[in-house]
Amino acid sequence: MKANLDVLPLDSWVNTGGKPLIIAGPCSAETEEQVLETARGIANNGFAHILRAGVWKPRTRPGSFEGKGEEALPWLQKAKAETGLLTAVEVATPQHVELALKYGVDVLWIGARTTVNPFNVQDLADSLKGVDVPVLIKNPVNPDLALWLGAFERIAGAGIKKMGAIHRGFSNAQETKYRNSPMWQIAVEFKTFFPQIPMIGDPSHMAGKRALLAELTQRAMDLNYDGLIIESHRNPDEAWSDASQQLTPDALADMLKGIEFRKATYGSDFQSELDRLRERLDNLDRELLEVLASRMSVVEQLGEYKRDNNVAVLQLNRWKQVHESRADWAKSLNLYPEVVEELFKLIHMESIRKQTEVMNQQNA
Ligand code: PEP
Ligand code: MN
């Protein structure tokens, strides 16, 4: 099913000279000085088109900094007047929309915790009727493509034609490398429904930490994303929210210099169906390997535990049970049990090798 939304191209509302759109700025607007100084740093480096700053912050737990609210909106106006950068804030209620528009914010975005709730999104859509403002929609926190698509349908239903998707990753139940798992294939699948909607990568909220920003940014560019939204703060370590994932404007400029921008523009139909399917396979294979890597790290922990408690590496009963359960799972997923069995023999062999290595580490 392909829904046809009436969407205007990115260059109808922001001039990037054919380059990827860059949105940068602090997670939250904290003080006037902080907003202005960060905006100056970003503008002086010349890489960004839009200044972002959260004014109303949806915090997962109460008690953390929830944003300065209306008080911060004039700071953004000042930053725009001084630097020429357009401004963007997150809106979660019709009142936020009204205030953002009152203070001349140029671009609105809907946060991941809002996209999950169709009532909420519909309220926002109703408040946007008759308004001409670009709206970016983050993926919902949970990996549900339909919710993301549905949010676009609702906002488009209000007559908004300037839209973009922000891929910020999906929250995960277990500890993983990333704060939010990218699950790139969901964004690729999104493109098969709405190829005309620009895709903007949010490596900051995927990463959760500075060290991972470059690789995630490169990945988004390799997938021909149309732009990036990255958090930048004059003094990241002192940030009132998301401190560990922010970069100073200078560090962000340096990071972006190291990125290979493979294509100037995405172009909605450059990709044949064949390319699209191959891209999906590439993404899925990469995720398979990421899962394998997580599995190996658990195997390693298990090896350490066995070593410290003097338990043998191989326990036949356990192996038998693994064997049978995987074959059953394979059947229920319509996979050939024989093939899955072979696969697990290899995986198991590698696990035994790894655990033996861990055992020997102490003996060595
Ligand atoms: C943010 O952009 O600071 C934010 C709150 O992001 P998300 O909605 O992706 O969690
Ligand atoms: Mn943030």
mmCIF file of N, CA, C and O and ligand atoms in Angstrom, residues 26-28 52 57 59 109 138 179 202 204-205 231 241-242 245-246, ligand 2:
data_model
loop_
_atom_site.group_PDB
_atom_site.id
_atom_site.type_symbol
_atom_site.label_atom_id
_atom_site.label_comp_id
_atom_site.label_asym_id
_atom_site.label_seq_id
_atom_site.Cartn_x
_atom_site.Cartn_y
_atom_site.Cartn_z
ATOM 1 N N PRO A 26 21.453 23.023 20.821
ATOM 2 C CA PRO A 26 21.428 22.303 22.094
ATOM 3 C C PRO A 26 20.191 21.423 22.239
ATOM 4 O O PRO A 26 19.145 21.713 21.651
ATOM 5 N N CYS A 27 20.321 20.389 23.040
ATOM 6 C CA CYS A 27 19.160 19.575 23.375
ATOM 7 C C CYS A 27 18.095 20.522 23.919
ATOM 8 O O CYS A 27 16.972 20.536 23.446
ATOM 9 N N SER A 28 18.478 21.344 24.912
ATOM 10 C CA SER A 28 17.524 22.268 25.531
ATOM 11 C C SER A 28 18.071 23.684 25.520
ATOM 12 O O SER A 28 19.271 23.905 25.700
ATOM 13 N N ARG A 52 18.378 24.225 16.321
ATOM 14 C CA ARG A 52 17.381 23.514 17.114
ATOM 15 C C ARG A 52 17.578 23.849 18.593
ATOM 16 O O ARG A 52 18.688 24.160 19.039
ATOM 17 N N LYS A 57 10.622 20.027 27.294
ATOM 18 C CA LYS A 57 11.365 18.771 27.228
ATOM 19 C C LYS A 57 10.559 17.609 27.787
ATOM 20 O O LYS A 57 10.196 17.620 28.965
ATOM 21 N N ARG A 59 10.692 14.648 29.462
ATOM 22 C CA ARG A 59 11.666 13.812 30.165
ATOM 23 C C ARG A 59 10.999 12.510 30.584
ATOM 24 O O ARG A 59 9.844 12.496 31.017
ATOM 25 N N TRP A 109 9.044 20.428 15.308
ATOM 26 C CA TRP A 109 9.175 18.977 15.209
ATOM 27 C C TRP A 109 8.353 18.294 16.287
ATOM 28 O O TRP A 109 8.123 18.846 17.359
ATOM 29 N N LYS A 138 9.510 12.878 14.311
ATOM 30 C CA LYS A 138 10.458 11.838 14.738
ATOM 31 C C LYS A 138 9.768 10.483 14.736
ATOM 32 O O LYS A 138 8.545 10.392 14.941
ATOM 33 N N ARG A 179 21.984 4.114 22.661
ATOM 34 C CA ARG A 179 20.896 4.542 23.535
ATOM 35 C C ARG A 179 19.555 4.163 22.902
ATOM 36 O O ARG A 179 18.633 3.706 23.570
ATOM 37 N N ASP A 202 19.117 11.455 13.101
ATOM 38 C CA ASP A 202 19.394 12.069 14.403
ATOM 39 C C ASP A 202 20.389 11.174 15.148
ATOM 40 O O ASP A 202 20.015 10.388 16.025
ATOM 41 N N SER A 204 22.476 11.863 17.354
ATOM 42 C CA SER A 204 22.648 12.177 18.778
ATOM 43 C C SER A 204 21.805 11.265 19.651
ATOM 44 O O SER A 204 22.292 10.698 20.632
ATOM 45 N N HIS A 205 20.501 11.151 19.304
ATOM 46 C CA HIS A 205 19.626 10.347 20.148
ATOM 47 C C HIS A 205 19.779 8.853 19.905
ATOM 48 O O HIS A 205 19.411 8.053 20.756
ATOM 49 N N GLU A 231 22.820 17.356 18.129
ATOM 50 C CA GLU A 231 22.846 18.254 19.288
ATOM 51 C C GLU A 231 24.226 18.869 19.497
ATOM 52 O O GLU A 231 25.240 18.176 19.446
ATOM 53 N N SER A 241 20.451 18.719 29.882
ATOM 54 C CA SER A 241 19.862 17.457 29.403
ATOM 55 C C SER A 241 20.780 16.888 28.324
ATOM 56 O O SER A 241 21.456 17.636 27.617
ATOM 57 N N ASP A 242 20.804 15.567 28.246
ATOM 58 C CA ASP A 242 21.586 14.863 27.213
ATOM 59 C C ASP A 242 23.037 15.327 27.114
ATOM 60 O O ASP A 242 23.579 15.522 26.009
ATOM 61 N N GLN A 245 25.861 13.264 24.965
ATOM 62 C CA GLN A 245 25.801 13.075 23.510
ATOM 63 C C GLN A 245 26.020 14.363 22.725
ATOM 64 O O GLN A 245 25.977 14.366 21.506
ATOM 65 N N GLN A 246 26.257 15.474 23.445
ATOM 66 C CA GLN A 246 26.379 16.744 22.714
ATOM 67 C C GLN A 246 27.839 17.075 22.402
ATOM 68 O O GLN A 246 28.751 16.629 23.082
HETATM 69 MN MN MN B 2 18.026 15.619 23.478
#
